[in-house]
Coordinates of C-alpha atoms in Angstrom, one line a residue:
Chain A
M1 CA 0.0 0.0 0.0
D2 CA 1.5 3.4 -0.9
G3 CA 0.5 6.6 0.6
K4 CA -1.8 7.5 -2.2
T5 CA -4.4 4.8 -1.3
N6 CA -7.3 6.4 0.3
V7 CA -10.9 5.5 1.0
R8 CA -12.1 7.3 -2.1
L9 CA -9.9 5.2 -4.3
L10 CA -11.0 2.0 -2.6
I11 CA -14.6 2.9 -3.2
Q12 CA -13.9 3.7 -6.8
D13 CA -12.1 0.4 -7.2
N14 CA -15.0 -1.4 -5.7
I15 CA -17.6 0.2 -7.9
S16 CA -15.6 -0.5 -11.0
H17 CA -15.3 -4.2 -10.0
K18 CA -19.1 -4.5 -9.5
K19 CA -20.0 -8.0 -10.6
N20 CA -23.2 -7.0 -12.2
H21 CA -24.0 -10.3 -13.8
V22 CA -23.7 -12.1 -10.5
D23 CA -25.8 -9.5 -8.8
A24 CA -28.5 -9.8 -11.4
F25 CA -28.4 -13.6 -11.4
M26 CA -28.3 -14.4 -7.7
P27 CA -31.8 -13.2 -6.6
K28 CA -33.3 -15.2 -9.5
F29 CA -31.4 -18.3 -8.5
L30 CA -32.3 -17.9 -4.8
L31 CA -36.0 -17.4 -5.6
L32 CA -35.8 -20.6 -7.7
M33 CA -34.3 -22.5 -4.8
A34 CA -36.9 -21.0 -2.4
S35 CA -39.7 -22.1 -4.6
M36 CA -38.6 -25.7 -4.2
S37 CA -40.3 -25.9 -0.9
V38 CA -43.5 -24.6 -2.5
L39 CA -43.1 -27.1 -5.3
T40 CA -42.6 -29.9 -2.7
T41 CA -46.0 -29.0 -1.2
V42 CA -47.6 -28.8 -4.6
G43 CA -46.0 -32.2 -5.4
I44 CA -47.4 -33.8 -2.3
V45 CA -50.9 -32.4 -2.9
L46 CA -50.9 -33.4 -6.6
T47 CA -49.6 -36.9 -5.9
L48 CA -52.1 -37.5 -3.1
F49 CA -55.1 -36.1 -5.0
F50 CA -54.2 -37.7 -8.3
D51 CA -53.8 -41.2 -7.0
A52 CA -56.6 -40.9 -4.4
Y53 CA -58.8 -39.9 -7.4
K54 CA -57.9 -43.1 -9.2
F55 CA -58.8 -45.0 -6.0
F56 CA -62.3 -43.4 -5.8
Q57 CA -62.9 -44.3 -9.5
K58 CA -62.6 -48.0 -8.5
V59 CA -64.2 -47.9 -5.1
P60 CA -67.5 -46.3 -4.4
F61 CA -67.5 -43.6 -1.9
S62 CA -70.0 -45.3 0.4
E63 CA -67.7 -48.3 0.8
V64 CA -65.1 -46.1 2.4
F65 CA -67.2 -45.5 5.4
S66 CA -67.7 -49.2 6.2
T67 CA -66.1 -51.1 9.0
S68 CA -64.4 -53.8 7.0
L69 CA -60.9 -53.4 5.6
A70 CA -59.4 -56.2 3.7
P71 CA -57.4 -54.8 0.8
L72 CA -55.6 -58.1 -0.1
S73 CA -58.4 -60.6 0.1
A74 CA -60.0 -62.1 -3.0
N75 CA -63.0 -59.9 -2.5
P76 CA -61.3 -56.7 -1.3
S77 CA -63.1 -54.1 0.8
F78 CA -61.8 -50.7 1.7
G79 CA -63.5 -49.3 4.8
I80 CA -61.4 -46.6 6.5
L81 CA -63.2 -46.7 9.9
P82 CA -60.9 -49.4 11.4
L83 CA -57.9 -47.2 10.6
I84 CA -59.5 -44.1 12.0
N85 CA -60.5 -46.1 15.1
G86 CA -56.9 -47.2 15.7
T87 CA -55.5 -43.8 15.1
I88 CA -57.9 -42.2 17.5
F89 CA -57.2 -44.7 20.3
T90 CA -53.4 -44.5 20.0
S91 CA -53.4 -40.7 19.8
L92 CA -55.8 -40.5 22.8
I93 CA -53.6 -42.7 25.0
A94 CA -50.6 -40.7 23.9
M95 CA -52.3 -37.4 24.8
L96 CA -53.4 -38.9 28.2
V97 CA -49.7 -39.4 29.0
A98 CA -48.2 -36.3 27.3
V99 CA -50.6 -33.6 28.4
P100 CA -50.5 -33.9 32.2
V101 CA -46.8 -34.9 32.3
G102 CA -45.7 -32.3 29.7
L103 CA -47.7 -29.5 31.3
A104 CA -46.5 -30.4 34.8
A105 CA -42.9 -30.4 33.5
A106 CA -43.4 -27.0 31.9
I107 CA -44.8 -25.5 35.1
Y108 CA -42.0 -27.0 37.1
L109 CA -39.3 -25.7 34.7
S110 CA -40.8 -22.2 34.4
Q111 CA -42.1 -21.6 37.9
F112 CA -40.3 -23.7 40.4
A113 CA -36.9 -24.9 39.1
S114 CA -33.8 -22.8 39.8
A115 CA -31.8 -21.5 36.9
G116 CA -29.2 -24.2 37.5
K117 CA -31.7 -27.1 37.5
R118 CA -33.3 -25.7 34.4
R119 CA -30.0 -25.6 32.6
V120 CA -29.5 -29.3 33.3
L121 CA -33.1 -30.6 32.9
K122 CA -34.1 -28.9 29.7
P123 CA -31.4 -30.4 27.5
I124 CA -32.1 -33.8 28.9
L125 CA -35.7 -33.4 28.0
E126 CA -34.6 -32.4 24.6
I127 CA -32.6 -35.6 24.1
L128 CA -36.0 -37.4 24.5
A129 CA -37.3 -35.5 21.5
G130 CA -34.1 -36.3 19.5
V131 CA -34.3 -40.1 19.8
P132 CA -35.4 -41.6 16.5
T133 CA -38.9 -42.9 16.5
I134 CA -37.8 -46.4 15.4
V135 CA -35.9 -46.6 18.7
Y136 CA -39.1 -45.8 20.6
G137 CA -40.9 -48.5 18.5
F138 CA -38.3 -51.1 19.6
F139 CA -38.6 -49.9 23.2
A140 CA -42.4 -50.2 23.1
Y141 CA -42.4 -53.6 21.6
S142 CA -39.5 -55.3 23.4
F143 CA -39.7 -53.6 26.8
V144 CA -43.0 -51.8 27.6
T145 CA -45.3 -54.5 26.2
P146 CA -43.8 -57.3 28.2
L147 CA -43.8 -55.1 31.3
L148 CA -47.5 -54.3 30.8
M149 CA -48.3 -58.0 30.2
H150 CA -47.4 -58.6 33.9
L151 CA -50.1 -56.1 34.8
I152 CA -52.7 -57.0 32.2
P153 CA -52.5 -60.7 31.5
S154 CA -54.9 -60.5 28.6
L155 CA -52.7 -58.0 26.7
G156 CA -51.8 -59.0 23.2
A157 CA -48.1 -59.0 22.0
K158 CA -49.3 -56.2 19.6
N159 CA -51.7 -53.8 21.3
V160 CA -52.7 -50.2 21.4
I161 CA -51.8 -49.3 25.0
S162 CA -48.0 -49.8 24.8
P163 CA -47.4 -47.7 21.6
G164 CA -49.8 -45.1 22.9
I165 CA -47.9 -44.7 26.1
V166 CA -44.5 -44.6 24.4
M167 CA -45.8 -42.1 21.8
G168 CA -47.0 -40.0 24.7
I169 CA -43.5 -40.1 26.3
M170 CA -42.0 -39.1 23.0
I171 CA -44.3 -36.1 22.7
I172 CA -43.7 -34.9 26.3
P173 CA -40.7 -32.6 25.4
M174 CA -42.8 -31.0 22.6
V175 CA -45.7 -30.1 25.0
A176 CA -43.3 -29.1 27.7
S177 CA -41.1 -26.8 25.7
L178 CA -43.9 -25.1 23.7
S179 CA -45.9 -24.6 26.9
E180 CA -42.9 -23.4 28.7
D181 CA -42.2 -20.8 26.0
A182 CA -45.8 -19.6 26.3
M183 CA -45.4 -19.3 30.1
N184 CA -42.1 -17.5 29.8
A185 CA -43.8 -14.9 27.6
V186 CA -46.0 -13.9 30.5
P187 CA -44.4 -10.7 31.9
N188 CA -42.7 -11.0 35.2
A189 CA -44.6 -8.0 36.6
M190 CA -47.7 -10.2 36.7
R191 CA -45.9 -12.9 38.5
E192 CA -44.3 -10.5 41.0
G193 CA -47.7 -8.7 41.5
A194 CA -49.3 -12.0 42.5
L195 CA -46.4 -13.0 44.7
G196 CA -46.5 -9.6 46.3
L197 CA -50.1 -10.1 47.2
G198 CA -49.1 -13.2 49.1
S199 CA -49.8 -16.0 46.6
T200 CA -47.8 -19.2 46.7
R201 CA -45.9 -20.2 43.6
F202 CA -48.4 -22.8 42.8
E203 CA -51.2 -20.2 43.0
V204 CA -49.2 -17.9 40.7
A205 CA -48.8 -20.8 38.3
T206 CA -52.4 -21.9 38.2
K207 CA -54.2 -18.6 38.7
V208 CA -52.0 -16.2 36.8
V209 CA -49.4 -17.7 34.5
V210 CA -51.4 -20.7 33.0
P211 CA -54.5 -18.6 32.3
A212 CA -52.4 -15.9 30.7
A213 CA -50.5 -18.4 28.6
V214 CA -53.5 -20.6 27.8
S215 CA -53.5 -19.9 24.1
G216 CA -49.9 -21.1 23.7
I217 CA -50.6 -24.1 25.9
V218 CA -53.7 -25.2 24.0
S219 CA -52.0 -24.8 20.7
S220 CA -49.1 -27.0 22.0
F221 CA -51.7 -29.7 22.7
V222 CA -53.2 -29.4 19.2
L223 CA -49.7 -29.7 17.7
A224 CA -49.0 -32.7 19.9
I225 CA -52.2 -34.4 18.6
S226 CA -51.2 -33.7 15.0
R227 CA -47.8 -35.3 15.8
A228 CA -49.5 -38.3 17.4
I229 CA -51.7 -38.8 14.3
G230 CA -48.8 -38.7 12.0
E231 CA -46.4 -40.8 14.0
T232 CA -45.5 -43.9 12.2
M233 CA -42.8 -46.2 13.3
I234 CA -43.9 -46.8 16.9
V235 CA -47.4 -47.9 15.8
A236 CA -46.1 -49.8 12.8
I237 CA -44.0 -52.0 15.2
A238 CA -46.0 -52.2 18.4
S239 CA -49.7 -51.8 17.5
G240 CA -49.7 -54.5 14.8
S241 CA -51.8 -54.8 11.7
N242 CA -55.1 -56.2 12.7
K243 CA -57.8 -54.2 11.0
N244 CA -60.1 -54.3 14.0
F245 CA -63.0 -52.0 14.4
S246 CA -63.3 -52.6 18.1
F247 CA -62.8 -50.7 21.4
D248 CA -60.6 -53.3 23.0
I249 CA -57.3 -51.4 23.4
T250 CA -55.5 -54.5 24.7
Q251 CA -55.6 -56.0 21.2
S252 CA -53.9 -55.1 18.0
M253 CA -55.3 -52.3 15.8
Q254 CA -54.0 -50.6 12.7
T255 CA -53.5 -46.8 12.3
M256 CA -53.6 -44.9 9.1
T257 CA -49.8 -44.5 9.1
S258 CA -49.1 -48.2 9.9
Y259 CA -51.4 -49.2 7.1
I260 CA -49.3 -47.2 4.7
V261 CA -46.1 -48.8 6.0
E262 CA -47.4 -52.3 6.2
F263 CA -48.8 -52.1 2.7
T264 CA -45.7 -50.7 1.0
S265 CA -43.3 -53.0 2.7
G266 CA -45.4 -55.9 1.5
D267 CA -46.1 -56.7 -2.1
A268 CA -48.4 -54.0 -3.3
G269 CA -48.2 -54.1 -7.0
A270 CA -48.3 -50.6 -8.6
G271 CA -51.6 -50.0 -10.3
T272 CA -53.8 -52.2 -8.1
T273 CA -56.7 -50.8 -6.1
G274 CA -54.8 -51.5 -2.9
Y275 CA -51.9 -49.5 -4.1
Y276 CA -54.1 -46.5 -4.8
S277 CA -55.8 -46.9 -1.4
L278 CA -52.4 -45.9 0.2
Y279 CA -52.8 -42.5 -1.4
A280 CA -56.4 -42.1 -0.3
V281 CA -55.3 -42.9 3.3
G282 CA -52.3 -40.6 2.9
L283 CA -54.6 -37.8 1.6
L284 CA -56.9 -38.2 4.7
L285 CA -53.8 -38.1 7.0
F286 CA -52.5 -35.0 5.2
I287 CA -55.8 -33.2 5.6
F288 CA -56.1 -34.2 9.3
T289 CA -52.6 -33.0 10.2
L290 CA -52.9 -29.8 8.1
L291 CA -56.2 -28.9 9.8
M292 CA -54.7 -29.5 13.2
N293 CA -51.8 -27.2 12.4
L294 CA -54.1 -24.5 11.0
V295 CA -56.2 -24.8 14.2
A296 CA -53.1 -24.5 16.4
Q297 CA -51.9 -21.4 14.5
Y298 CA -55.3 -19.9 14.7
I299 CA -55.6 -20.5 18.4
S300 CA -52.2 -19.0 19.3
K301 CA -52.9 -16.0 17.1
K302 CA -56.5 -15.3 18.0
Y303 CA -56.4 -15.8 21.7
R304 CA -53.0 -14.4 22.3
E305 CA -53.2 -12.1 25.4
V306 CA -51.8 -8.7 24.9
Y307 CA -50.0 -7.3 27.9
Chain B
M1 CA -69.9 14.2 73.6
N2 CA -68.3 13.7 77.0
F3 CA -65.0 12.1 77.7
E4 CA -66.5 8.9 79.0
T5 CA -68.5 8.0 75.9
Q6 CA -65.6 8.8 73.7
L7 CA -63.4 6.5 75.8
L8 CA -66.0 3.7 75.6
K9 CA -66.3 4.1 71.9
E10 CA -62.5 3.9 71.5
L11 CA -62.4 0.9 73.7
A12 CA -65.1 -0.8 71.7
I13 CA -63.2 -0.1 68.5
E14 CA -60.0 -1.4 70.0
K15 CA -61.8 -4.5 71.1
D16 CA -63.3 -5.0 67.7
K17 CA -59.9 -4.6 66.1
K18 CA -58.4 -7.2 68.5
I19 CA -61.2 -9.6 67.8
N20 CA -60.8 -9.1 64.1
Q21 CA -57.1 -9.4 64.2
K22 CA -57.4 -12.6 66.3
R23 CA -60.0 -14.1 64.0
S24 CA -58.3 -13.2 60.8
F25 CA -55.0 -14.3 62.1
K26 CA -56.3 -17.6 63.2
I27 CA -58.1 -18.2 59.9
D28 CA -55.1 -17.0 57.9
S29 CA -52.7 -19.2 59.8
S30 CA -54.4 -22.4 59.0
H31 CA -55.3 -21.2 55.6
I32 CA -51.7 -20.2 54.8
K33 CA -50.4 -23.4 56.2
R34 CA -52.7 -25.3 53.9
R35 CA -51.7 -23.2 50.9
V36 CA -48.1 -23.6 51.6
W37 CA -48.5 -27.3 52.1
L38 CA -50.4 -27.6 48.8
N39 CA -47.7 -25.5 47.1
N40 CA -44.9 -27.8 48.4
L41 CA -46.8 -30.9 47.5
L42 CA -47.4 -29.8 44.0
Q43 CA -43.9 -28.7 43.5
R44 CA -42.9 -32.3 44.3
V45 CA -45.5 -33.7 41.9
F46 CA -44.4 -31.3 39.1
S47 CA -40.7 -32.1 39.6
L48 CA -41.5 -35.8 39.7
S49 CA -43.2 -35.7 36.3
T50 CA -40.1 -34.0 34.9
V51 CA -38.0 -36.8 36.6
F52 CA -40.4 -39.4 35.1
A53 CA -39.5 -38.3 31.6
I54 CA -35.8 -38.6 32.4
A55 CA -36.3 -41.9 34.1
V56 CA -37.8 -43.3 31.0
L57 CA -34.8 -42.1 29.0
V58 CA -32.4 -43.8 31.5
I59 CA -34.4 -47.1 31.3
L60 CA -34.5 -46.9 27.5
F61 CA -30.7 -46.5 27.3
Y62 CA -30.1 -49.1 30.0
Q63 CA -32.3 -51.7 28.3
I64 CA -30.8 -51.2 24.8
I65 CA -27.2 -51.2 26.0
R66 CA -27.9 -54.3 28.1
Q67 CA -29.4 -56.2 25.2
S68 CA -26.6 -55.2 22.8
I69 CA -23.7 -56.4 25.1
G70 CA -21.9 -59.3 23.5
W71 CA -23.4 -58.5 20.1
L72 CA -21.8 -55.2 19.4
D73 CA -18.3 -55.9 18.3
W74 CA -15.9 -55.3 15.4
Q75 CA -17.2 -58.3 13.6
F76 CA -20.8 -56.9 13.8
L77 CA -19.7 -53.6 12.4
T78 CA -17.8 -55.0 9.4
S79 CA -19.8 -58.0 8.4
N80 CA -22.5 -58.2 5.8
L81 CA -26.0 -59.3 6.5
S82 CA -26.5 -63.0 7.0
I83 CA -29.4 -65.3 7.6
F84 CA -27.6 -66.5 10.7
P85 CA -28.0 -63.9 13.5
Q86 CA -24.6 -64.8 15.0
K87 CA -22.8 -63.9 11.8
A88 CA -24.9 -60.9 10.8
G89 CA -23.4 -57.5 10.6
I90 CA -24.4 -54.0 9.6
W91 CA -21.6 -53.0 7.2
G92 CA -24.2 -52.7 4.3
A93 CA -26.4 -50.5 6.5
I94 CA -23.5 -48.3 7.5
V95 CA -22.5 -47.8 3.8
G96 CA -26.2 -47.1 3.0
S97 CA -26.6 -44.5 5.7
I98 CA -23.4 -42.8 4.7
G99 CA -24.6 -42.8 1.1
L100 CA -27.9 -41.2 2.2
I101 CA -26.3 -38.4 4.1
L102 CA -23.9 -37.7 1.2
I103 CA -27.0 -36.9 -0.8
V104 CA -28.8 -35.1 2.0
I105 CA -25.9 -32.8 2.9
P106 CA -25.4 -31.0 -0.4
V107 CA -29.1 -31.0 -1.4
T108 CA -30.4 -29.6 1.9
I109 CA -27.6 -27.1 2.3
I110 CA -28.0 -25.7 -1.2
L111 CA -31.8 -25.6 -1.1
G112 CA -32.1 -24.6 2.6
V113 CA -29.5 -21.9 2.7
S114 CA -30.6 -20.4 -0.6
T115 CA -34.2 -20.3 0.6
A116 CA -33.1 -18.6 3.9
I117 CA -30.9 -16.0 2.1
Y118 CA -33.8 -15.2 -0.3
L119 CA -36.3 -14.8 2.5
E120 CA -34.0 -12.8 4.8
E121 CA -32.0 -10.7 2.4
Y122 CA -33.9 -10.3 -0.9
A123 CA -37.7 -10.9 -0.4
K124 CA -39.6 -7.8 0.4
E125 CA -42.4 -7.8 2.9
G126 CA -45.3 -9.1 0.9
K127 CA -47.3 -12.0 -0.5
I128 CA -44.4 -14.1 -1.9
R129 CA -42.5 -14.0 1.3
D130 CA -45.5 -14.8 3.5
F131 CA -46.6 -17.5 1.1
I132 CA -43.2 -19.3 1.2
R133 CA -43.1 -18.9 5.0
I134 CA -46.5 -20.3 5.6
N135 CA -45.7 -23.1 3.2
L136 CA -42.5 -24.0 5.0
S137 CA -44.3 -24.1 8.4
N138 CA -46.9 -26.4 6.9
L139 CA -44.3 -28.5 5.3
A140 CA -42.6 -29.0 8.7
S141 CA -45.8 -30.5 10.0
V142 CA -46.5 -33.0 7.2
P143 CA -46.0 -36.5 8.6
S144 CA -42.9 -38.2 7.4
V145 CA -44.8 -41.1 6.0
I146 CA -46.4 -38.7 3.5
F147 CA -42.9 -37.8 2.2
G148 CA -42.5 -41.5 1.6
L149 CA -45.6 -41.4 -0.6
L150 CA -44.2 -38.4 -2.5
G151 CA -40.9 -40.1 -3.0
L152 CA -42.6 -43.3 -4.1
S153 CA -44.5 -41.6 -6.9
L154 CA -42.2 -38.7 -7.8
F155 CA -38.7 -40.3 -7.5
G156 CA -39.8 -43.9 -7.8
R157 CA -42.4 -43.9 -10.5
V158 CA -41.9 -40.7 -12.5
L159 CA -38.1 -40.4 -12.4
H160 CA -37.6 -44.1 -12.3
L161 CA -35.1 -44.0 -9.5
G162 CA -36.7 -47.0 -7.8
S163 CA -35.6 -47.6 -4.2
S164 CA -32.1 -46.4 -4.8
I165 CA -29.9 -44.3 -2.4
L166 CA -30.6 -41.3 -4.6
A167 CA -34.3 -41.6 -4.3
G168 CA -34.1 -42.1 -0.5
G169 CA -31.6 -39.2 -0.1
L170 CA -33.8 -36.8 -2.1
T171 CA -36.9 -37.8 -0.2
L172 CA -35.2 -37.2 3.1
S173 CA -33.7 -33.9 1.9
L174 CA -37.2 -32.5 1.2
M175 CA -38.4 -33.7 4.6
V176 CA -35.7 -31.9 6.6
L177 CA -35.7 -28.8 4.5
P178 CA -37.8 -26.7 6.9
I179 CA -35.4 -27.4 9.8
I180 CA -32.3 -26.0 8.0
V181 CA -34.3 -23.0 6.5
V182 CA -35.4 -21.9 10.0
A183 CA -32.0 -22.4 11.5
S184 CA -30.3 -20.5 8.7
Q185 CA -32.8 -17.7 8.8
E186 CA -32.0 -17.2 12.5
A187 CA -28.3 -17.2 11.8
L188 CA -28.7 -14.6 9.1
R189 CA -30.9 -12.4 11.2
S190 CA -28.4 -12.4 14.0
V191 CA -25.8 -10.6 11.7
P192 CA -26.1 -6.9 12.8
G193 CA -27.3 -4.4 10.2
Y194 CA -24.3 -2.1 10.5
L195 CA -21.9 -4.7 9.1
R196 CA -24.1 -4.8 5.9
E197 CA -24.3 -1.0 5.9
G198 CA -20.5 -0.7 6.3
S199 CA -20.0 -3.0 3.4
Y200 CA -22.4 -1.0 1.2
A201 CA -20.7 2.2 2.2
M202 CA -17.5 0.8 0.8
G203 CA -19.2 0.3 -2.5
A204 CA -19.8 -3.4 -2.3
T205 CA -22.8 -4.8 -4.1
K206 CA -25.6 -6.6 -2.4
W207 CA -24.3 -10.1 -3.4
T208 CA -20.7 -9.3 -2.5
T209 CA -22.0 -8.1 0.9
I210 CA -23.9 -11.3 1.5
W211 CA -21.1 -13.5 0.2
K212 CA -18.2 -11.9 1.9
V213 CA -19.7 -10.2 5.0
V214 CA -23.0 -11.8 6.0
L215 CA -22.4 -15.5 5.2
P216 CA -19.0 -15.9 6.9
I217 CA -20.5 -14.6 10.2
A218 CA -23.7 -16.7 9.8
I219 CA -21.8 -19.9 9.0
P220 CA -21.7 -21.4 12.6
G221 CA -25.4 -21.0 12.9
I222 CA -26.0 -22.5 9.5
L223 CA -23.7 -25.4 10.3
T224 CA -25.5 -26.1 13.5
G225 CA -28.8 -26.2 11.6
S226 CA -27.3 -28.4 8.9
I227 CA -26.0 -31.0 11.3
L228 CA -29.3 -31.1 13.2
S229 CA -31.2 -31.6 10.0
V230 CA -28.8 -34.3 8.7
S231 CA -29.0 -36.1 12.0
R232 CA -32.8 -36.0 11.8
A233 CA -32.6 -37.5 8.3
M234 CA -30.3 -40.2 9.5
G235 CA -32.7 -41.5 12.1
E236 CA -35.8 -41.3 10.0
T237 CA -37.4 -44.6 8.9
A238 CA -40.9 -44.2 7.7
P239 CA -40.2 -42.5 4.3
L240 CA -37.6 -45.1 3.5
V241 CA -39.9 -48.0 4.3
V242 CA -42.6 -46.5 2.2
L243 CA -40.2 -46.1 -0.7
G244 CA -40.0 -49.9 -0.6
I245 CA -36.5 -50.6 0.6
P246 CA -36.2 -54.4 0.5
A247 CA -35.9 -56.3 3.8
L248 CA -32.8 -58.3 2.9
I249 CA -30.0 -56.8 0.9
M250 CA -26.9 -58.9 0.9
R251 CA -24.9 -56.8 -1.4
V252 CA -23.1 -53.6 -0.2
P253 CA -24.1 -50.7 -2.4
T254 CA -21.4 -49.3 -4.6
S255 CA -23.2 -46.4 -6.3
I256 CA -26.0 -44.0 -5.5
M257 CA -28.2 -45.9 -8.0
D258 CA -28.0 -49.1 -6.1
D259 CA -30.6 -50.6 -3.8
F260 CA -29.6 -50.2 -0.2
T261 CA -30.4 -50.7 3.4
A262 CA -29.8 -48.1 6.2
L263 CA -29.4 -48.3 9.9
P264 CA -33.0 -47.4 10.9
I265 CA -34.3 -49.8 8.3
Q266 CA -32.2 -52.6 9.7
I267 CA -33.5 -51.8 13.2
Y268 CA -37.1 -52.0 11.8
Y269 CA -36.8 -55.3 10.1
W270 CA -34.8 -56.9 13.0
T271 CA -37.4 -55.7 15.5
L272 CA -40.1 -57.3 13.4
D273 CA -38.0 -60.5 13.1
S274 CA -37.6 -60.7 16.8
V275 CA -40.9 -62.6 16.9
L276 CA -39.0 -65.5 15.1
T277 CA -35.8 -65.6 17.2
K278 CA -35.0 -63.5 20.3
E279 CA -31.5 -63.0 18.9
Y280 CA -32.8 -60.5 16.4
A281 CA -33.8 -58.2 19.3
N282 CA -30.1 -58.2 20.3
L283 CA -29.1 -57.4 16.7
A284 CA -31.7 -54.6 16.7
S285 CA -30.4 -53.1 19.9
A286 CA -26.8 -53.3 18.9
T287 CA -27.7 -51.4 15.7
I288 CA -29.6 -48.9 17.9
V289 CA -26.5 -48.3 20.0
V290 CA -24.5 -47.6 16.8
L291 CA -27.2 -45.2 15.5
L292 CA -27.5 -43.4 18.8
V293 CA -23.8 -43.0 19.2
V294 CA -23.5 -41.4 15.7
L295 CA -26.5 -39.1 16.4
F296 CA -25.1 -38.2 19.8
L297 CA -21.7 -37.3 18.3
M298 CA -23.3 -35.2 15.5
N299 CA -25.4 -33.3 18.1
S300 CA -22.4 -32.7 20.3
V301 CA -20.5 -31.3 17.3
A302 CA -23.5 -29.0 16.6
I303 CA -23.5 -27.8 20.2
F304 CA -19.8 -27.4 20.2
I305 CA -19.9 -25.2 17.0
R306 CA -22.7 -23.1 18.4
N307 CA -20.8 -22.4 21.7
K308 CA -17.4 -22.0 20.2
F309 CA -18.2 -19.6 17.3
Q310 CA -21.0 -17.7 19.0
K311 CA -19.7 -14.2 18.6
S312 CA -21.4 -11.1 19.8
Y313 CA -21.2 -7.9 17.8

């Protein structure tokens, strides 16, 4: 660098080196890449609708609402109710585990735990969410089911209770961390006000913080349900493939997701009615989870308290 | 009013006060005791439910490690599949998983980081940006098994990739795209505005600013997001099963167009097989240990990068 170099020259130099072609090209390239996510969604919707349409050309709409599902028998029938039945029961059991435990953990972490305890406990809870679902499936089938068999002798090797419970455990961190975020958003002044009036911490939690954060908490529950409906590997392994339309949760039932997995890993020839039924079930699953997410977004937006 | 009546009045007030004090104190005392007791009890209950979740985690790890002892050795890692459980190994699955993430890493990083740069640096407030954002958040909530169906028809049937590593890798990439986009967006947002302004003031163009000033600072955050999304892709099973990955592949894949098996798939089939012979449960848990160790290492690296390169400006 000689003495003549100054800022003005540097700027001039920079301007003359403007890579105009790169600058013109990059936004277009980036927009193209960003549109890939939109194209993926379009692809999902098109695939599901297109092949579900083929299914409904072959199977009358009324048959879909029957209680008998036998896609591979000589006289196949395609009732969806057994799958919906199984999905509702596993999700219900999962929510019975995840909601109370998750909410209690969230209240503990945000109201009672010291900063030090929180720093340790929260990452451990997050590990729970990072364990692959196939591992939970193995755990449900090879540990929880045999354990429950000691308590309920009539329990089948494949049943609805065990995957439901394990799925609930898997969802706990999701409920806990989303609810905790909602509770942390409640301003401290409200907490301190209630404490100053002589409330105990528990009273502050149940009478001030939880009501103030209720929209976030409820939307975390809705997201958890959507997660439970879409969860695949745990139910594919531990709930079995019996297409039962019954209310006996000690026996095997099939969910929408495990139907898709069972059917594709078997010998479903492309082009058969059974093959297209996968997409009809997939479409229903997609609509269910999409609705749940829209509801969760709506709740957290609409009922958000303004402080 | 004479002195005596006033005194009586005052005395009466005093008495009332005392009675009131006494009464309220008494009631308060038991009331407060009950409330404090309830508070302490529920604190225990809440902390126990947190501990419950952690206890499950400990039991899970303990069970899996216990079942894998004696099965997880060098021979298991380096052997091919075999119909005899004692001789079976996961070398093919390891190669398959590595192949998958070699597809997932470049595809997700290019798609994800580009999307994040577009949304944060170029897109103006408006309909396109909102649309892409809403679309991403909905994509994040689509069940993974649906991505399997997409892969089955798009990559399998339309592009004729079958159940190859390429088809699997592309399917998984689309699935984890929202994770890396959100992480990269946050990394870009944390780069302070005055660094961009300083760069513009020196005459740099927008792209030069992004490439030479913004991206280098955002790289640790982007890397953390990439590692998290890749580790998520590594543990995912459902889309691969739906793609129709065969149960028993004896051949180790040599190119991305080959059929393959991956660690989670191997766990799935061995868990199902454990009905036949209990030994398959040992094979499954040994594979789980390998998968969990890899995921744990990846996550540690992500946390390390986040802590080490976290700068404040």
